[in-house]
Amino acid sequence: MTVQTTPAAPLAPSGLSGTMTFVMAAACGLIVANLYYAQPLAGPIAAAIGLPAHLTGLIVTLTQIGYGIGLLLIVPLGDLVENRRLILMMIGATIIALLAAGLSTAALPFLAASLAIGLASTAVQMIVPFAASLAPDAQRGQVVGNVMSGLMVGIMMARPVASFIARFSSWNLVFFLSAGVMVLLGFVLAARLPKRMPQTRLSYFGLIASMGQLYATQPVLRRRAFYQACQFAAFSLFWTVTPLLLAGPAFQLTQAGIALFALAGVAGAIASPIAGRLADRDLGRPATMFGIASVAIALLITHIAPEGSTVALALLTLAAILLDFGVTMTLVIGQRAIYGLGADLRSRLNGLFMATFFCGGAVGSAVGAWAYAEGGWILASMIGLALPVIALAYSMTERRGVTRG
């Protein structure tokens, strides 16, 4: 089987306007937030729908499973179906899933809605390659970086926003409000997004089958996915374990305090536009190494001061910012690199890239929780440190030019 590489028709040789870039960045942030609203609310939701305590993790897990399935089976449709129509259909499905979650009074309907939210929220991974396709080659990294900054802000803001709303109302309102936001977003995108018809001439099953060949024949994709799997595993480990550490006897922070700590990570989103511009200037390789090293340094500095001290808390907050900065930097540069491999391959490449490092994140969360239970922050952070060290060692073998694709 041969993967077709017919170029997609150029749509916007003059590039994206600032307004359109902002709209796409905001759309990414608002959509991806749906994946994370339930995380701080899992306890109250489980109690309300009659879900046993030992199954509470399913509330988050099924959303993540749905997202992972969508990355592999739905996102590739961006190489086959008219992009604007596909994105609007996915937003419509997101609205239905959010309303179903908010209206659920029993475990099974809510869990089914959680799975559907994950599947439908993959619309965000259709918008990013769409934006890359609209951008001229010389500005592609800048555009991807700007759009990804919206996505990263959405990820980091979702949990504290959900906690704040639920504190003054109910968890149901979080889903209803998000559904309302999705309705407004759908109208905005319907009015603003241009049409883009891919040139790929494969059937759906041929499209999915081609992804295995893409992974086997694209070393840039494999390398970039490995870097990001290590980075995201460290990211997920950190954000799984630090709430447990901060709530523990050493720091004794309240949930409000932990939410404020999580907000600090939003500052790391400034890496997105910086990384995009560096990639456009063919500085992706040193920027990648800097991003990976930032994650390693973030985990190291958490051990400078005695656990539980004010200095330790300040260093942990700095580590959160530095870690998010490093992960975001390598993510944007990685996307810039794989989008240069072929205009008609971008959705499939993006799906494979995201699915690979998403698996890394899942492993990081699981290992982090186990490590913290077995050996506290020392063991968890040392495992987290090993991940960027491995990625940094591998990056030393990269030939110049690979980063850019």
Short mmCIF file of C-alpha atoms in Angstrom, two decimals:
data_model
loop_
_atom_site.label_atom_id
_atom_site.label_comp_id
_atom_site.label_asym_id
_atom_site.label_seq_id
_atom_site.Cartn_x
_atom_site.Cartn_y
_atom_site.Cartn_z
CA MET A 1 0.00 0.00 0.00
CA THR A 2 1.31 3.44 -0.91
CA VAL A 3 0.54 6.49 1.17
CA GLN A 4 -0.68 9.21 -1.15
CA THR A 5 1.09 12.53 -1.00
CA THR A 6 -0.97 14.68 -3.33
CA PRO A 7 -0.61 18.23 -2.00
CA ALA A 8 -3.69 19.81 -0.49
CA ALA A 9 -4.88 22.88 -2.31
CA PRO A 10 -3.41 26.05 -0.81
CA LEU A 11 -6.02 28.15 0.89
CA ALA A 12 -4.39 31.16 2.41
CA PRO A 13 -0.96 31.94 0.97
CA SER A 14 -0.99 35.27 2.76
CA GLY A 15 -1.35 33.53 6.12
CA LEU A 16 -3.81 33.79 8.96
CA SER A 17 -4.97 37.13 10.31
CA GLY A 18 -4.37 37.88 13.96
CA THR A 19 -8.10 37.67 14.62
CA MET A 20 -8.42 34.25 12.98
CA THR A 21 -5.40 32.95 14.89
CA PHE A 22 -6.95 34.15 18.15
CA VAL A 23 -10.28 32.50 17.29
CA MET A 24 -8.57 29.17 16.61
CA ALA A 25 -6.44 29.43 19.77
CA ALA A 26 -9.52 30.22 21.88
CA ALA A 27 -11.40 27.33 20.26
CA CYS A 28 -8.59 24.93 21.14
CA GLY A 29 -8.55 26.08 24.76
CA LEU A 30 -12.32 25.94 25.22
CA ILE A 31 -12.66 22.50 23.62
CA VAL A 32 -9.70 20.82 25.34
CA ALA A 33 -10.92 22.08 28.73
CA ASN A 34 -13.81 19.62 28.46
CA LEU A 35 -11.33 16.80 29.05
CA TYR A 36 -10.34 18.15 32.45
CA TYR A 37 -13.45 19.65 34.08
CA ALA A 38 -14.39 16.38 35.77
CA GLN A 39 -10.99 15.72 37.37
CA PRO A 40 -11.38 17.89 40.50
CA LEU A 41 -15.09 17.02 40.69
CA ALA A 42 -14.77 13.24 40.57
CA GLY A 43 -15.71 12.80 44.23
CA PRO A 44 -18.95 14.84 44.19
CA ILE A 45 -19.95 13.39 40.82
CA ALA A 46 -19.42 9.82 42.02
CA ALA A 47 -21.56 10.47 45.10
CA ALA A 48 -24.34 12.03 43.02
CA ILE A 49 -24.56 9.25 40.41
CA GLY A 50 -24.10 6.37 42.85
CA LEU A 51 -20.67 5.30 41.61
CA PRO A 52 -18.73 3.25 44.21
CA ALA A 53 -15.63 4.95 45.60
CA HIS A 54 -13.27 2.35 44.15
CA LEU A 55 -14.62 3.09 40.65
CA THR A 56 -14.38 6.89 40.88
CA GLY A 57 -11.32 6.85 38.63
CA LEU A 58 -13.51 5.75 35.72
CA ILE A 59 -14.93 9.27 35.52
CA VAL A 60 -11.57 10.57 34.31
CA THR A 61 -10.27 7.37 32.72
CA LEU A 62 -13.15 6.93 30.28
CA THR A 63 -12.82 10.51 29.06
CA GLN A 64 -9.12 9.90 28.41
CA ILE A 65 -9.83 6.56 26.71
CA GLY A 66 -12.37 8.25 24.44
CA TYR A 67 -9.85 10.92 23.55
CA GLY A 68 -7.17 8.33 22.76
CA ILE A 69 -9.54 6.37 20.51
CA GLY A 70 -10.57 9.58 18.79
CA LEU A 71 -6.95 10.52 18.08
CA LEU A 72 -6.45 7.30 16.12
CA LEU A 73 -9.87 6.81 14.51
CA ILE A 74 -11.47 10.27 14.15
CA VAL A 75 -8.68 12.86 13.87
CA PRO A 76 -7.30 11.25 10.65
CA LEU A 77 -10.60 12.22 8.96
CA GLY A 78 -9.10 15.71 8.68
CA ASP A 79 -7.12 14.31 5.72
CA LEU A 80 -10.31 13.08 4.06
CA VAL A 81 -13.32 15.24 4.99
CA GLU A 82 -13.85 18.97 4.46
CA ASN A 83 -12.26 20.41 7.60
CA ARG A 84 -14.74 23.13 8.55
CA ARG A 85 -17.72 20.78 8.36
CA LEU A 86 -15.88 18.07 10.30
CA ILE A 87 -14.94 20.44 13.13
CA LEU A 88 -18.52 21.76 13.41
CA MET A 89 -19.89 18.21 13.52
CA MET A 90 -17.50 17.34 16.34
CA ILE A 91 -18.51 20.44 18.29
CA GLY A 92 -22.15 19.42 17.87
CA ALA A 93 -21.32 15.99 19.29
CA THR A 94 -19.47 17.67 22.18
CA ILE A 95 -22.56 19.73 23.04
CA ILE A 96 -24.75 16.61 23.17
CA ALA A 97 -22.22 14.74 25.32
CA LEU A 98 -21.85 17.64 27.78
CA LEU A 99 -25.61 17.99 28.18
CA ALA A 100 -25.92 14.24 28.72
CA ALA A 101 -23.24 14.39 31.43
CA GLY A 102 -24.92 17.31 33.20
CA LEU A 103 -28.32 15.61 33.14
CA SER A 104 -27.07 12.21 34.30
CA THR A 105 -28.37 10.87 37.61
CA ALA A 106 -26.97 7.35 37.32
CA ALA A 107 -23.49 5.95 36.79
CA LEU A 108 -23.89 4.25 33.40
CA PRO A 109 -25.28 7.27 31.49
CA PHE A 110 -22.64 9.56 32.98
CA LEU A 111 -19.78 7.20 32.14
CA ALA A 112 -21.09 6.83 28.58
CA ALA A 113 -21.23 10.63 28.32
CA SER A 114 -17.66 10.85 29.65
CA LEU A 115 -16.46 8.53 26.90
CA ALA A 116 -18.33 10.61 24.32
CA ILE A 117 -16.84 13.86 25.65
CA GLY A 118 -13.37 12.43 25.10
CA LEU A 119 -14.18 11.26 21.57
CA ALA A 120 -15.79 14.55 20.53
CA SER A 121 -13.13 16.76 22.09
CA THR A 122 -10.61 15.47 19.55
CA ALA A 123 -11.93 18.37 17.45
CA VAL A 124 -9.09 20.33 19.03
CA GLN A 125 -6.59 18.13 17.20
CA MET A 126 -8.32 18.92 13.92
CA ILE A 127 -8.05 22.67 14.46
CA VAL A 128 -4.27 22.70 15.02
CA PRO A 129 -3.29 21.03 11.71
CA PHE A 130 -6.03 23.09 9.99
CA ALA A 131 -4.31 26.25 11.24
CA ALA A 132 -0.95 24.88 10.05
CA SER A 133 -2.43 24.29 6.59
CA LEU A 134 -3.66 27.88 6.38
CA ALA A 135 -0.28 29.33 7.34
CA PRO A 136 2.54 30.03 4.86
CA ASP A 137 5.57 27.80 5.36
CA ALA A 138 7.79 30.56 6.77
CA GLN A 139 5.25 31.35 9.51
CA ARG A 140 3.91 27.87 10.25
CA GLY A 141 5.75 27.48 13.54
CA GLN A 142 4.58 30.88 14.73
CA VAL A 143 0.96 30.08 13.90
CA VAL A 144 1.09 26.63 15.51
CA GLY A 145 2.72 28.15 18.61
CA ASN A 146 0.08 30.84 18.94
CA VAL A 147 -2.77 28.35 18.54
CA MET A 148 -1.17 25.90 20.96
CA SER A 149 -0.86 28.62 23.60
CA GLY A 150 -4.66 28.66 23.70
CA LEU A 151 -4.74 24.90 24.10
CA MET A 152 -2.26 24.93 26.99
CA VAL A 153 -4.16 27.69 28.79
CA GLY A 154 -7.35 25.63 28.40
CA ILE A 155 -5.69 22.57 29.94
CA MET A 156 -4.35 24.46 32.93
CA MET A 157 -7.42 26.61 33.58
CA ALA A 158 -10.04 23.84 33.34
CA ARG A 159 -9.51 22.34 36.79
CA PRO A 160 -9.54 25.54 38.87
CA VAL A 161 -12.50 26.92 36.88
CA ALA A 162 -14.49 23.73 37.45
CA SER A 163 -13.63 23.76 41.16
CA PHE A 164 -14.67 27.41 41.48
CA ILE A 165 -18.05 26.91 39.76
CA ALA A 166 -18.84 23.75 41.72
CA ARG A 167 -17.96 25.44 44.98
CA PHE A 168 -20.67 28.06 44.53
CA SER A 169 -23.20 25.94 42.61
CA SER A 170 -23.12 22.29 41.52
CA TRP A 171 -20.99 20.06 39.32
CA ASN A 172 -23.88 19.80 36.83
CA LEU A 173 -23.61 23.52 36.08
CA VAL A 174 -20.01 23.07 34.89
CA PHE A 175 -21.20 20.81 32.06
CA PHE A 176 -24.22 22.98 31.21
CA LEU A 177 -22.12 26.13 31.03
CA SER A 178 -19.53 24.43 28.85
CA ALA A 179 -22.29 23.19 26.52
CA GLY A 180 -23.50 26.79 26.19
CA VAL A 181 -19.97 27.95 25.41
CA MET A 182 -19.67 25.23 22.75
CA VAL A 183 -22.90 26.46 21.11
CA LEU A 184 -21.49 29.99 20.88
CA LEU A 185 -18.15 28.64 19.65
CA GLY A 186 -19.91 26.65 16.94
CA PHE A 187 -21.61 29.78 15.60
CA VAL A 188 -18.32 31.70 15.63
CA LEU A 189 -16.41 28.96 13.80
CA ALA A 190 -19.22 28.48 11.28
CA ALA A 191 -18.95 32.17 10.44
CA ARG A 192 -15.16 32.51 10.53
CA LEU A 193 -13.53 29.27 9.39
CA PRO A 194 -12.80 28.93 5.67
CA LYS A 195 -13.52 25.69 3.87
CA ARG A 196 -10.66 23.29 3.27
CA MET A 197 -11.16 20.17 1.18
CA PRO A 198 -8.24 17.70 1.47
CA GLN A 199 -6.92 16.10 -1.72
CA THR A 200 -6.43 12.58 -0.30
CA ARG A 201 -8.21 9.92 -2.35
CA LEU A 202 -8.36 7.05 0.11
CA SER A 203 -11.30 5.27 1.68
CA TYR A 204 -11.69 5.63 5.43
CA PHE A 205 -10.28 2.15 6.04
CA GLY A 206 -7.42 2.86 3.66
CA LEU A 207 -6.76 6.07 5.57
CA ILE A 208 -6.57 4.25 8.90
CA ALA A 209 -4.46 1.45 7.42
CA SER A 210 -2.00 4.00 6.03
CA MET A 211 -1.16 5.21 9.54
CA GLY A 212 0.94 2.14 10.28
CA GLN A 213 3.01 2.78 7.18
CA LEU A 214 3.38 6.44 8.10
CA TYR A 215 4.75 5.51 11.52
CA ALA A 216 7.17 3.04 9.95
CA THR A 217 8.45 5.36 7.23
CA GLN A 218 8.65 8.74 9.01
CA PRO A 219 11.66 8.92 11.36
CA VAL A 220 10.88 12.55 12.26
CA LEU A 221 7.48 11.46 13.55
CA ARG A 222 8.92 8.60 15.60
CA ARG A 223 11.67 10.73 17.10
CA ARG A 224 9.37 13.63 17.94
CA ALA A 225 6.74 11.30 19.41
CA PHE A 226 9.38 9.68 21.64
CA TYR A 227 10.62 13.03 22.94
CA GLN A 228 7.10 14.12 23.75
CA ALA A 229 6.12 10.78 25.31
CA CYS A 230 8.98 11.21 27.80
CA GLN A 231 8.11 14.87 28.38
CA PHE A 232 4.39 14.24 28.85
CA ALA A 233 5.03 11.26 31.12
CA ALA A 234 7.05 13.55 33.39
CA PHE A 235 4.34 16.23 33.13
CA SER A 236 1.56 13.79 34.07
CA LEU A 237 3.61 12.31 36.90
CA PHE A 238 4.26 15.78 38.33
CA TRP A 239 0.63 16.92 38.16
CA THR A 240 -0.65 13.60 39.54
CA VAL A 241 1.69 13.57 42.53
CA THR A 242 2.03 17.25 43.53
CA PRO A 243 -1.61 17.62 44.69
CA LEU A 244 -1.03 14.60 46.97
CA LEU A 245 2.24 16.11 48.21
CA LEU A 246 0.74 19.54 48.84
CA ALA A 247 -2.27 18.11 50.68
CA GLY A 248 -0.04 15.89 52.81
CA PRO A 249 1.42 16.53 56.26
CA ALA A 250 4.46 18.45 54.98
CA PHE A 251 2.58 21.32 53.27
CA GLN A 252 -1.05 20.83 54.45
CA LEU A 253 -2.55 22.97 51.67
CA THR A 254 -6.32 23.18 51.25
CA GLN A 255 -8.01 22.42 47.93
CA ALA A 256 -8.17 26.16 47.29
CA GLY A 257 -4.43 26.42 47.83
CA ILE A 258 -3.77 23.51 45.49
CA ALA A 259 -5.98 25.15 42.84
CA LEU A 260 -3.92 28.34 43.11
CA PHE A 261 -0.75 26.27 42.75
CA ALA A 262 -2.16 24.70 39.57
CA LEU A 263 -2.83 28.17 38.15
CA ALA A 264 0.90 28.90 38.32
CA GLY A 265 1.48 26.35 35.60
CA VAL A 266 -0.48 28.50 33.14
CA ALA A 267 2.57 30.76 32.95
CA GLY A 268 4.34 27.95 31.10
CA ALA A 269 2.05 28.56 28.12
CA ILE A 270 4.26 31.48 27.09
CA ALA A 271 6.58 28.85 25.62
CA SER A 272 4.18 28.18 22.72
CA PRO A 273 4.71 31.34 20.65
CA ILE A 274 8.42 31.40 21.54
CA ALA A 275 8.90 27.81 20.39
CA GLY A 276 7.04 28.42 17.14
CA ARG A 277 9.21 31.38 16.23
CA LEU A 278 12.40 29.48 17.06
CA ALA A 279 11.29 26.58 14.84
CA ASP A 280 10.61 28.98 11.95
CA ARG A 281 14.20 30.25 12.33
CA ASP A 282 15.56 26.70 12.09
CA LEU A 283 16.50 26.71 15.79
CA GLY A 284 14.27 23.78 16.66
CA ARG A 285 17.10 21.45 17.70
CA PRO A 286 18.68 23.66 20.40
CA ALA A 287 15.20 24.76 21.52
CA THR A 288 14.19 21.11 21.85
CA MET A 289 17.20 20.34 24.01
CA PHE A 290 16.48 23.42 26.13
CA GLY A 291 12.85 22.34 26.57
CA ILE A 292 13.84 18.83 27.64
CA ALA A 293 16.51 20.16 30.00
CA SER A 294 13.95 22.54 31.54
CA VAL A 295 11.82 19.57 32.63
CA ALA A 296 14.83 17.85 34.20
CA ILE A 297 15.88 21.04 36.03
CA ALA A 298 12.29 21.58 37.23
CA LEU A 299 12.28 18.22 38.98
CA LEU A 300 15.77 18.72 40.42
CA ILE A 301 15.09 22.08 42.06
CA THR A 302 12.25 20.63 44.13
CA HIS A 303 14.89 19.01 46.35
CA ILE A 304 16.92 22.13 47.19
CA ALA A 305 14.94 23.12 50.32
CA PRO A 306 13.50 21.01 53.17
CA GLU A 307 10.09 19.56 52.32
CA GLY A 308 7.26 21.61 53.79
CA SER A 309 9.18 24.87 54.06
CA THR A 310 8.12 28.13 52.44
CA VAL A 311 11.17 28.00 50.18
CA ALA A 312 10.26 24.47 49.14
CA LEU A 313 6.75 25.61 48.20
CA ALA A 314 8.18 28.51 46.19
CA LEU A 315 10.58 26.17 44.38
CA LEU A 316 7.77 23.70 43.69
CA THR A 317 5.75 26.54 42.13
CA LEU A 318 8.75 27.59 40.03
CA ALA A 319 9.19 23.96 39.02
CA ALA A 320 5.56 23.80 37.84
CA ILE A 321 6.11 26.84 35.60
CA LEU A 322 9.45 25.58 34.27
CA LEU A 323 8.12 22.07 33.64
CA ASP A 324 5.07 23.33 31.77
CA PHE A 325 7.32 25.68 29.79
CA GLY A 326 9.61 22.84 28.72
CA VAL A 327 6.81 20.44 27.79
CA THR A 328 5.01 23.11 25.78
CA MET A 329 8.19 24.10 23.94
CA THR A 330 8.96 20.58 22.72
CA LEU A 331 5.30 20.00 21.85
CA VAL A 332 5.08 23.02 19.55
CA ILE A 333 8.43 22.33 17.89
CA GLY A 334 7.41 18.70 17.41
CA GLN A 335 4.17 19.68 15.72
CA ARG A 336 6.00 22.19 13.52
CA ALA A 337 8.36 19.40 12.45
CA ILE A 338 5.74 16.78 11.61
CA TYR A 339 3.48 19.26 9.79
CA GLY A 340 6.34 19.83 7.37
CA LEU A 341 6.23 16.18 6.26
CA GLY A 342 3.25 16.65 3.92
CA ALA A 343 0.18 18.84 3.71
CA ASP A 344 -2.17 15.93 2.99
CA LEU A 345 -0.76 13.86 5.88
CA ARG A 346 -1.10 16.36 8.71
CA SER A 347 -4.19 15.00 10.43
CA ARG A 348 -2.88 11.44 10.42
CA LEU A 349 0.56 12.57 11.56
CA ASN A 350 -1.00 14.65 14.32
CA GLY A 351 -3.20 11.76 15.45
CA LEU A 352 -0.22 9.40 15.66
CA PHE A 353 1.97 11.99 17.39
CA MET A 354 -0.67 12.85 19.96
CA ALA A 355 -1.68 9.25 20.60
CA THR A 356 1.93 8.23 21.23
CA PHE A 357 2.70 10.87 23.80
CA PHE A 358 -0.78 10.52 25.28
CA CYS A 359 0.18 6.92 26.14
CA GLY A 360 3.32 8.29 27.76
CA GLY A 361 1.16 10.59 29.88
CA ALA A 362 -1.06 7.70 30.98
CA VAL A 363 2.01 5.69 32.04
CA GLY A 364 3.41 8.71 33.89
CA SER A 365 0.21 9.17 35.90
CA ALA A 366 0.02 5.50 36.85
CA VAL A 367 3.70 5.19 37.75
CA GLY A 368 3.64 8.49 39.63
CA ALA A 369 0.77 7.44 41.89
CA TRP A 370 2.48 4.10 42.61
CA ALA A 371 5.88 5.68 43.23
CA TYR A 372 4.47 8.28 45.63
CA ALA A 373 2.67 5.59 47.61
CA GLU A 374 5.84 3.48 47.79
CA GLY A 375 8.57 6.06 48.29
CA GLY A 376 7.07 9.55 48.52
CA TRP A 377 8.19 12.54 46.48
CA ILE A 378 11.82 11.34 46.36
CA LEU A 379 11.01 8.18 44.40
CA ALA A 380 8.34 9.81 42.23
CA SER A 381 10.52 12.78 41.27
CA MET A 382 13.55 10.61 40.52
CA ILE A 383 11.48 8.53 38.10
CA GLY A 384 10.17 11.77 36.63
CA LEU A 385 13.74 13.08 36.26
CA ALA A 386 14.86 9.93 34.44
CA LEU A 387 12.34 10.57 31.65
CA PRO A 388 13.71 13.88 30.29
CA VAL A 389 17.27 12.59 30.85
CA ILE A 390 16.49 9.68 28.51
CA ALA A 391 14.92 12.05 25.96
CA LEU A 392 17.92 14.42 26.20
CA ALA A 393 20.35 11.56 25.62
CA TYR A 394 18.37 10.48 22.56
CA SER A 395 18.25 14.06 21.26
CA MET A 396 22.06 14.04 21.14
CA THR A 397 21.82 11.55 18.27
CA GLU A 398 19.64 13.85 16.16
CA ARG A 399 21.12 15.02 12.88
CA ARG A 400 20.82 18.68 12.02
CA GLY A 401 17.73 19.30 9.89
CA VAL A 402 15.65 16.51 11.45
CA THR A 403 13.90 18.93 13.79
CA ARG A 404 12.48 20.94 10.99
CA GLY A 405 11.35 17.95 9.00
#
